[in-house]
Amino acid sequence: NAVGVVVLTGGRSVMGRIANITAGVKQKPTLIQREITRFVTIIVILTVCLASLILFTWVGWLRVDHYGFMNVVQMLNDVMGCVVAFIPEGMPIGVALTLMMVARRMKAANILPKGLATVETLGCVNVLCSDKTGTLTQNKMIVKSVGLLDREYAIDEITALHQQADIPESLASLHRGSLLCNDAFFDPASLSKPIPDREVHGNATDAAVLRFAESIQPAGNLASQYERVFQIPFNSKNKWMLTMHKLPSADSSSGYLVYVKGAPDVLLPRCTAYWSGQSHEVKALDDSAKQLFSAFQEKLSKRAERVIVLCQRSYVPRNALGSNDFKDEIENECTQDLTIIGIYGIIDPPRPETAQTVASCRRAGIRFFMVTGDFGLTAAAIAREVGIFTGTADPDTVSDLPSASDSEGNEKPDRSRRSLLVEGPQISSLRESDWDAICRYEEIVFARTTPEQKLRIVEEFRARDHVVAVTGDGVNDAPALRKADVGVAVVSGSDVAIEAADLVLLDKFDSIVQAIRLGRLVFQNLQKVIAYLLPAGSWSEIWPVVMNVFFGVPLPLSSFLMIIICVFTDLFLSLSLIMEKEEFDLLDLPPRNHKRDHLINFKIYAQSYLFIGVMETLCAHCMFFLYMYRAAGIPFHALVFAFEKYSDGFYGYTQAELTNFNNVGQCVYFVTLVMLQWGNILSVRNKRMSILQADPVRRKRRNPWLALAMLVSLVIAIFVTEVPGLQYLFNTARVPIEYWFIPLGLALGILMMDEVRKLVVRLFPKSLIARIAW
């Protein structure tokens, strides 16, 4: 029943234009990628500096003044040890597995992340722009209000009037037009069900009007009595639909009955009359009637109802039905001199969880905005219903924005103005100062927006260093979804929206709150993983190289054992940190400031290097020197500045014996670090809370993976040091039994020292220790 005319193809079509906008959005590195790049840059600079220092020291000093102490191969071995020490090799694996495990948690919560790198970005989101229809609402339209221009009817009242023998023609026309000017129809298989439960084929607006009309009085054979001979379907440009019908028992010379249904702001200027609900007669649409119409429309809009107007007229066409000029004639002539026969107020009920989701996001410090194509007053009413707008005052509009001169010099944003309503057509005329003012509002609704305007909104907020998440389900949302730091689509949305998004909500809309919680948890746990890896995997591995090169001490830890710590023993324990639950309610905290609160900052370096790292380094070196003294009788002062003297004849030992002592001492250092990391991991799993409040055994913070990971690290240490084949291959050696138990007490000491630090932080929150606490 249609003729298709191709006017534009490919990228020139409307869909193609939206696709081009979406594809043209350049993807920036995610926040976690930037954080990792920043950390790697710092590590590489430090590594190059220390490696260069070792090289120049060997060339300018050791090779000259201590000839025979270190040959080229040994120097390169120390340089390699420096690289291994500074770069925590287990960190890339730990980060990837952390993101993967949190992604699995998201999947269990019906959230599908399409990329691991965007998982953490959710924890930084401070602006959330959400589409309305189908995202905040159920996309189930219901006719809530109905009336004629000068009278509103209760639906029960109209139903009762239709039961009477003498039905007013005004209401009969409304009912007839509701059924005829409608492309929706009931699924035949569901006709036996109650009207609200029947399945409807057609768009949501037509479905709502059909259910309303059918509940008033069944259609019967109305469609066959008023045969449809022509129609112009609804489109977003015209914002109306038109149907033309034969009159019963009349030929074409008597004319046709034409119905037009659509947006009131488009159809009202084309109307010249209306059916009165007071007198039940047709009256002229004068200025007073137009004021009544505007008041009625405003009343419905403020009740969060989308207003649709139904009009009719009779028309005798000049051109033959189906001729080439017929459509142009109908479109030009039949949309003029219309008579208003009904006004609908249609609601799309909010999802039950929407209000709580908005409240949870606001509690988490996230500003929740609505970006929709709906009429401004309707969007504002829904925003107030779900909690996006709070208070009772009317929202500001663009005309209320401060001028550039008013806002000049204001360092602190004015938070007294909370709510703002911006209409899409106004966006193109906004200046930079206007956007600066808009971005300071706490509650914003953008109404009547196009895909390009939605994209512009995201760009403006991102340009002001906000981390923006966008939720949507339609094709029109795709460019904004792609441009946002995190694009979130709902599973019932269009394929284009799902393709453009980074996350897909598979169930209820409130699962986005859980996604934000997990995004913050992944950042917290990543910090714990890094704080755990750095003391042994970096700091305590650097100092053996420093002691060897600059103080002449036999190398206390080999490069092979450094790699074992980084890639095996520490890795398994760090994975147990991934499984840690949140220490406190993460939604009570503000979003992370990605410009200031870095993944690895001075506080973590201070904790990992200057506190835990120093203790582990001292303990491990003490164990090394203790073994050398007890096993070989070589005191500490003899080993320091030994340089080339540590060779054949030193303290009466052969070179082979000295090498064996050094190999065992390196394994003692290695075993000590493995054990000390047990105390470290029990410390870093809680930033503020004592282990007595949140131990890994009791249910609230239970983590069975921790004990398993400790056991695995112990097995690896035993395997590396006790297996004869590996001893020969990698110059390791059997560690005396006492050196397996002494580090346990030292690990407990590290845990107790960190408990004292946490106690000071809790008791004296303004102290220096508290200010530098991670």
Coordinates of C-alpha atoms in Angstrom, one line a residue, residues 6 179 226 272 348 385 406 455 630 655 681 685:
V6 CA 14.6 6.8 -3.4
L179 CA -9.6 4.2 15.4
Y226 CA -14.8 4.0 6.4
T272 CA -9.5 27.0 12.0
D348 CA 5.3 6.7 29.1
E385 CA 8.8 12.8 38.7
D406 CA 28.6 38.5 35.0
L455 CA 26.8 15.0 20.4
R630 CA 76.6 -17.8 60.2
Q655 CA 86.0 -19.1 44.3
I681 CA 49.3 -8.3 51.4
R685 CA 43.9 -5.2 51.5

